[in-house]
Short mmCIF file of C-alpha atoms in Angstrom, two decimals:
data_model
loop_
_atom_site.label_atom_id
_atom_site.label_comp_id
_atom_site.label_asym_id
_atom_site.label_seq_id
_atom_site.Cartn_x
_atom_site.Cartn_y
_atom_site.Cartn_z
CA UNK A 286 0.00 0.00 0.00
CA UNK A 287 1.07 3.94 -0.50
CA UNK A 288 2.91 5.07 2.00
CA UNK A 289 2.55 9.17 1.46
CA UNK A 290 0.37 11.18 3.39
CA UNK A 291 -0.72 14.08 1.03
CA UNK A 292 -3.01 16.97 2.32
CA UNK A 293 -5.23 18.73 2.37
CA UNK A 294 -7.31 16.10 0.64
CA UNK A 295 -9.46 18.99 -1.50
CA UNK A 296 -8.61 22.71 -1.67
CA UNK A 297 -11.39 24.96 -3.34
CA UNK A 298 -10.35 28.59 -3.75
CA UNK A 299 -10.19 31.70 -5.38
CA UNK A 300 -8.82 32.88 -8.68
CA UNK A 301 -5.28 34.76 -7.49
CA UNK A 302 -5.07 32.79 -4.25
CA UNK A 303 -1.98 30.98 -3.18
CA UNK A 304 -1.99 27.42 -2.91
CA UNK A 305 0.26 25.24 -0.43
CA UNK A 306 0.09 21.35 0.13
CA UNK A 307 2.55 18.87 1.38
CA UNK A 308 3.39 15.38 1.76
CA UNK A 309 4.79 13.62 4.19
CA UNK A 310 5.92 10.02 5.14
CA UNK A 311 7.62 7.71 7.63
CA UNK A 312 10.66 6.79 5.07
CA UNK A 313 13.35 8.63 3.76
CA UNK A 314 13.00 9.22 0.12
CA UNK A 315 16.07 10.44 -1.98
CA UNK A 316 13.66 11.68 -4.41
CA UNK A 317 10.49 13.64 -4.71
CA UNK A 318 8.48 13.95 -7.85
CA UNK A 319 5.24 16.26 -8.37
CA UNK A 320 2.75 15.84 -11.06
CA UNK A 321 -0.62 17.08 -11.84
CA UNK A 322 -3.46 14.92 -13.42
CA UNK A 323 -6.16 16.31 -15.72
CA UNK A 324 -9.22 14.78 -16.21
CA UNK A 325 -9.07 11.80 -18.69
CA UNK A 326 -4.94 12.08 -18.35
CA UNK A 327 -1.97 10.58 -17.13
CA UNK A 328 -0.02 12.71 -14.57
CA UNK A 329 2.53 15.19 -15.63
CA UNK A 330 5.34 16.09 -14.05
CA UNK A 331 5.95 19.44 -12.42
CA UNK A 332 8.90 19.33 -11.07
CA UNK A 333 11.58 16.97 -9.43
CA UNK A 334 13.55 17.34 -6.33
CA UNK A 335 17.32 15.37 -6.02
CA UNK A 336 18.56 16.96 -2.79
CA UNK A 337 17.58 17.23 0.89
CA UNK A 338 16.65 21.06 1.11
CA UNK A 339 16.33 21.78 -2.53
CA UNK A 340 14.24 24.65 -3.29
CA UNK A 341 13.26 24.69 -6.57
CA UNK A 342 10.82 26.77 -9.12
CA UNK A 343 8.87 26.04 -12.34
CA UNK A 344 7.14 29.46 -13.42
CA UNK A 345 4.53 30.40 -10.59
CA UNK A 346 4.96 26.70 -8.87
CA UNK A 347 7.46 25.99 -6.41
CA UNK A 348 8.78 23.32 -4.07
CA UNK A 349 10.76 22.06 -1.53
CA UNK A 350 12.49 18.40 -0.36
CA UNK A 351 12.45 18.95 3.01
CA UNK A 352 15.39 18.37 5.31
CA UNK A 353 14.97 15.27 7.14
CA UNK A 354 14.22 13.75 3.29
CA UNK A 355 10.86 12.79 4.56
CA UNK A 356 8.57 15.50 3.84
CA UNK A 357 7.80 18.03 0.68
CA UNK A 358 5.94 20.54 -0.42
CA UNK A 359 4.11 22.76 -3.33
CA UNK A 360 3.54 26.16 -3.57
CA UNK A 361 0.77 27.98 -6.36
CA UNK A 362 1.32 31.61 -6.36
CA UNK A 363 -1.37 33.44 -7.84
CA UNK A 364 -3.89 30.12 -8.99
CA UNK A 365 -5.47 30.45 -12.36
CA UNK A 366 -8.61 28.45 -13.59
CA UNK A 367 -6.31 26.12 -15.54
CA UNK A 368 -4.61 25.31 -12.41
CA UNK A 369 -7.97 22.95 -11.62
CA UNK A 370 -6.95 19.52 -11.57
CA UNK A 371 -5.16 16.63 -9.08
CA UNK A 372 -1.81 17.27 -7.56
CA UNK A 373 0.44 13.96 -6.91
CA UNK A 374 3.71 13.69 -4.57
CA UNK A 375 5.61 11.10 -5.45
CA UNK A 376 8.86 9.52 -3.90
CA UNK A 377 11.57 7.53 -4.98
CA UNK A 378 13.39 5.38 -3.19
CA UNK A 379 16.54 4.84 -5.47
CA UNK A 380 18.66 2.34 -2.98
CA UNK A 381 19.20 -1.04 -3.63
CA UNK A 382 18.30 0.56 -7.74
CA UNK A 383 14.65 -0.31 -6.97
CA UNK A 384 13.28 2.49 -8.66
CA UNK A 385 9.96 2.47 -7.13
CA UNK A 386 8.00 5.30 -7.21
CA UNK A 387 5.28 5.97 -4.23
CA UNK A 388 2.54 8.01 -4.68
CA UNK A 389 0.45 10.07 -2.36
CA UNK A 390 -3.40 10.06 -2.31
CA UNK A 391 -3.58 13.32 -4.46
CA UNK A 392 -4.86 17.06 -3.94
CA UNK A 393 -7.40 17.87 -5.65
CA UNK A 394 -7.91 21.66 -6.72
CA UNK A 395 -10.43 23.66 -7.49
CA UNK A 396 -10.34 27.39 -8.66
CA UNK A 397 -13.18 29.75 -8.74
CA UNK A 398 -12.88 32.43 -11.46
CA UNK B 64 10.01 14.07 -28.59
CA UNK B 65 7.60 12.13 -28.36
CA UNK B 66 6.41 11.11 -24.91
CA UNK B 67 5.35 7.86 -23.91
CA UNK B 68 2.61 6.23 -26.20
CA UNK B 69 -0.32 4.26 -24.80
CA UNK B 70 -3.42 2.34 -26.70
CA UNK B 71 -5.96 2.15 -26.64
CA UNK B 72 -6.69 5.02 -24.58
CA UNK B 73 -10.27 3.66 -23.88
CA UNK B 74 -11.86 -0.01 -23.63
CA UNK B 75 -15.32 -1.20 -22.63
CA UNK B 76 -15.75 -5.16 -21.70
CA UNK B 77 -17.52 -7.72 -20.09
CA UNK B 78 -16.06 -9.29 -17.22
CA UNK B 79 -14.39 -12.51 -18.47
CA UNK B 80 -13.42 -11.06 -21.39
CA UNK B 81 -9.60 -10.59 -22.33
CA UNK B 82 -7.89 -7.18 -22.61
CA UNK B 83 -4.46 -6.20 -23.82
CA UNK B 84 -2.23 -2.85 -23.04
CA UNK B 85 0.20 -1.46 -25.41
CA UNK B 86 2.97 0.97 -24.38
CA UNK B 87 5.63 2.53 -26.52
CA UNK B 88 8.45 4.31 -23.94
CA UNK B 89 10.34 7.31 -24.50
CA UNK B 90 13.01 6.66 -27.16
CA UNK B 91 16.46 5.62 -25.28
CA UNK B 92 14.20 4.65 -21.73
CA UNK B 93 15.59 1.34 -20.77
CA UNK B 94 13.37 1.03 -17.61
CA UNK B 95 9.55 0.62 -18.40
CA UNK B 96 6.89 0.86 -15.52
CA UNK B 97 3.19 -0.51 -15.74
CA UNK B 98 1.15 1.38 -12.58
CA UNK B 99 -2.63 0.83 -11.71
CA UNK B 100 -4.75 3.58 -10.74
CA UNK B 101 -7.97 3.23 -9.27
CA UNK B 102 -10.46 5.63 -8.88
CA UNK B 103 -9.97 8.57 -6.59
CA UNK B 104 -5.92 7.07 -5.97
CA UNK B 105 -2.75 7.55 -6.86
CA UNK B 106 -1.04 5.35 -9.04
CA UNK B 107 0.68 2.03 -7.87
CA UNK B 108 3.46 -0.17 -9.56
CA UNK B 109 2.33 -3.26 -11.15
CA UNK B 110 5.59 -4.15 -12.89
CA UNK B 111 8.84 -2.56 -13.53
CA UNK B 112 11.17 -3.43 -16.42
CA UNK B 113 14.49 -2.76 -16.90
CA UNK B 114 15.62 -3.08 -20.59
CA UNK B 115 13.54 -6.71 -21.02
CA UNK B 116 13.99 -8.30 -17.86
CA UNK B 117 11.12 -7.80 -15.15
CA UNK B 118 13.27 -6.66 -11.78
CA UNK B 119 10.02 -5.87 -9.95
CA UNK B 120 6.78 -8.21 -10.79
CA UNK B 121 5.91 -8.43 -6.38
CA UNK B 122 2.55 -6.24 -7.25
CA UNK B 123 1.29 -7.80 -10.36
CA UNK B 124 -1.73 -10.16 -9.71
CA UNK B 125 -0.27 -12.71 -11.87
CA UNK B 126 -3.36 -15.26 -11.96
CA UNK B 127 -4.96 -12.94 -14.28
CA UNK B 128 -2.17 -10.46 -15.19
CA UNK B 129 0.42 -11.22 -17.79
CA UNK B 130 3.09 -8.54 -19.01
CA UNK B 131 5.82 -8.66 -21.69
CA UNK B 132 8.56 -6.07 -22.93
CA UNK B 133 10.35 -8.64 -25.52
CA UNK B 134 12.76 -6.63 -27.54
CA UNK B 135 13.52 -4.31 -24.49
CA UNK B 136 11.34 -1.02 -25.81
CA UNK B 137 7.27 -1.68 -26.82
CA UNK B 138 5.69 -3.53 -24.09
CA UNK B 139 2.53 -5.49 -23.60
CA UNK B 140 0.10 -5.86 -20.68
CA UNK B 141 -2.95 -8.37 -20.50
CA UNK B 142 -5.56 -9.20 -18.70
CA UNK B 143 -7.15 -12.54 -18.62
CA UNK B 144 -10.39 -12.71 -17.69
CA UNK B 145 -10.96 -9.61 -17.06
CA UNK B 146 -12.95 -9.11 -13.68
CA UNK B 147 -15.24 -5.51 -12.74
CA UNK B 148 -12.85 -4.83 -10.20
CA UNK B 149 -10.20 -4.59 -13.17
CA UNK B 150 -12.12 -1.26 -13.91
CA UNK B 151 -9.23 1.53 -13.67
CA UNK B 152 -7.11 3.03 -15.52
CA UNK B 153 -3.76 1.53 -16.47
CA UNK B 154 -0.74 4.22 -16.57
CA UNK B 155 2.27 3.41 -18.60
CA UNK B 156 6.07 5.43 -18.01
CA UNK B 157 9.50 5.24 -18.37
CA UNK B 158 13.03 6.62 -17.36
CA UNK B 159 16.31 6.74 -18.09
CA UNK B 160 17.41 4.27 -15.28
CA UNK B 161 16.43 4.28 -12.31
CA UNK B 162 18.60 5.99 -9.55
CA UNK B 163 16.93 9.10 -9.11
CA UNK B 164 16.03 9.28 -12.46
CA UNK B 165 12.74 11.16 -13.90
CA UNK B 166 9.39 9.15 -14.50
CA UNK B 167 7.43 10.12 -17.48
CA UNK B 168 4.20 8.99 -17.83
CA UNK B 169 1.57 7.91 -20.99
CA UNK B 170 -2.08 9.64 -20.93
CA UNK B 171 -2.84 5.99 -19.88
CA UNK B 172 -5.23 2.82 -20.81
CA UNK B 173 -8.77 3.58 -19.15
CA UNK B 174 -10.53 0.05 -18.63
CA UNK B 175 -14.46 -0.65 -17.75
CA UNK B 176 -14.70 -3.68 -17.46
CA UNK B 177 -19.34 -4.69 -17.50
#
């Protein structure tokens, strides 16, 4: 079973609003992955985090591998109407090369024009 | 580039039925991944290839499920019989290796199984 706690569950907001959510887990992960899932899609990554504090941007998204290499999060500045859709962490734990990627339960977004 | 390639993108059956997955990887992605997702979830690994040898099969309910990657790029998933709890939607990527190495994924096989 998953083993990524993802919250909040549901955020329903307002055009221009900010948007934060975060994942967390018991493991260490050496990498985290974010994607986004549109109706009728498969997820698309947003952006991917290699290193334990890594701050890193992708146009008005941004996020963070936490410290302890257990934890990360997302950051929406300024949420558009296109921004609508279901937000997946995802970590990788790369020893032993199994390459298994863990997903969270998903955020799903809403944005009211 | 083209990303990874799934068909068919939809498919309607009856339960007992057979069903079949195709998946085309990123050109030069020696590591293939088959994931399930069911409804209101995030994806799970079913199967993980690496070039054409399956390294990670623990997840893959192999009574019904079958998967192939013969040449080491296209690879094949199949159901057989299909049950409704099969219903989901069937998610194809790939990487460049594995060791911290980006996942890409298809726009993925959507399955109802009747």
């Amino acid at each position: 079973g998953q083993q990524l706690n993802q919250s909040p569950q549901s955020m329903f907001i307002q055009e221009g609003e900010d948007v934060s959510m975060n994942c967390t887990s018991s493991s260490i992960f050496n990498t985290w992955l974010w994607y986004k899932q549109d109706p009728g899609e498969g997820p698309v990554l947003l952006i991917a985090l290699y290193k334990a504090g890594e701050l890193t941007s992708n146009g008005r998204l941004t996020a963070q591998f936490g410290i302890t290499r257990k934890d990360s999060f997302l950051n929406i500045s300024a949420s558009i109407p296109s921004d609508v859709g279901i937000y997946f962490c995802a970590g990788l734990k790369s020893s032993s090369n199994t390459g298994k990627l863990i997903f969270g339960q998903g955020t799903t977004l809403q944005v009211k024009p | 580039e083209a990303g990874v390639v799934q068909s068919p993108r939809y498919k309607i059956i009856e339960k007992k039925q057979p069903v079949a997955f195709w998946c085309n990887p990123i050109s030069g992605h020696n590591t293939l991944y088959w994931y399930l997702q069911n409804l209101g979830q995030g994806p799970e690994l079913l199967i993980r290839y690496e070039n054409e040898e399956a390294v990670d099969d623990s997840q893959l309910p192999k009574d019904r499920f079958s998967a192939e990657r013969l040449k080491g790029v296209d690879s094949t998933l199949k159901i057989q019989p299909a049950e409704l709890g099969d219903s989901a939607v069937y998610l194809c990527a790939s990487s460049l290796g594995t060791a911290g190495n980006t996942i890409y994924f298809g726009e993925g096989s959507w399955l109802t199984v009747v």
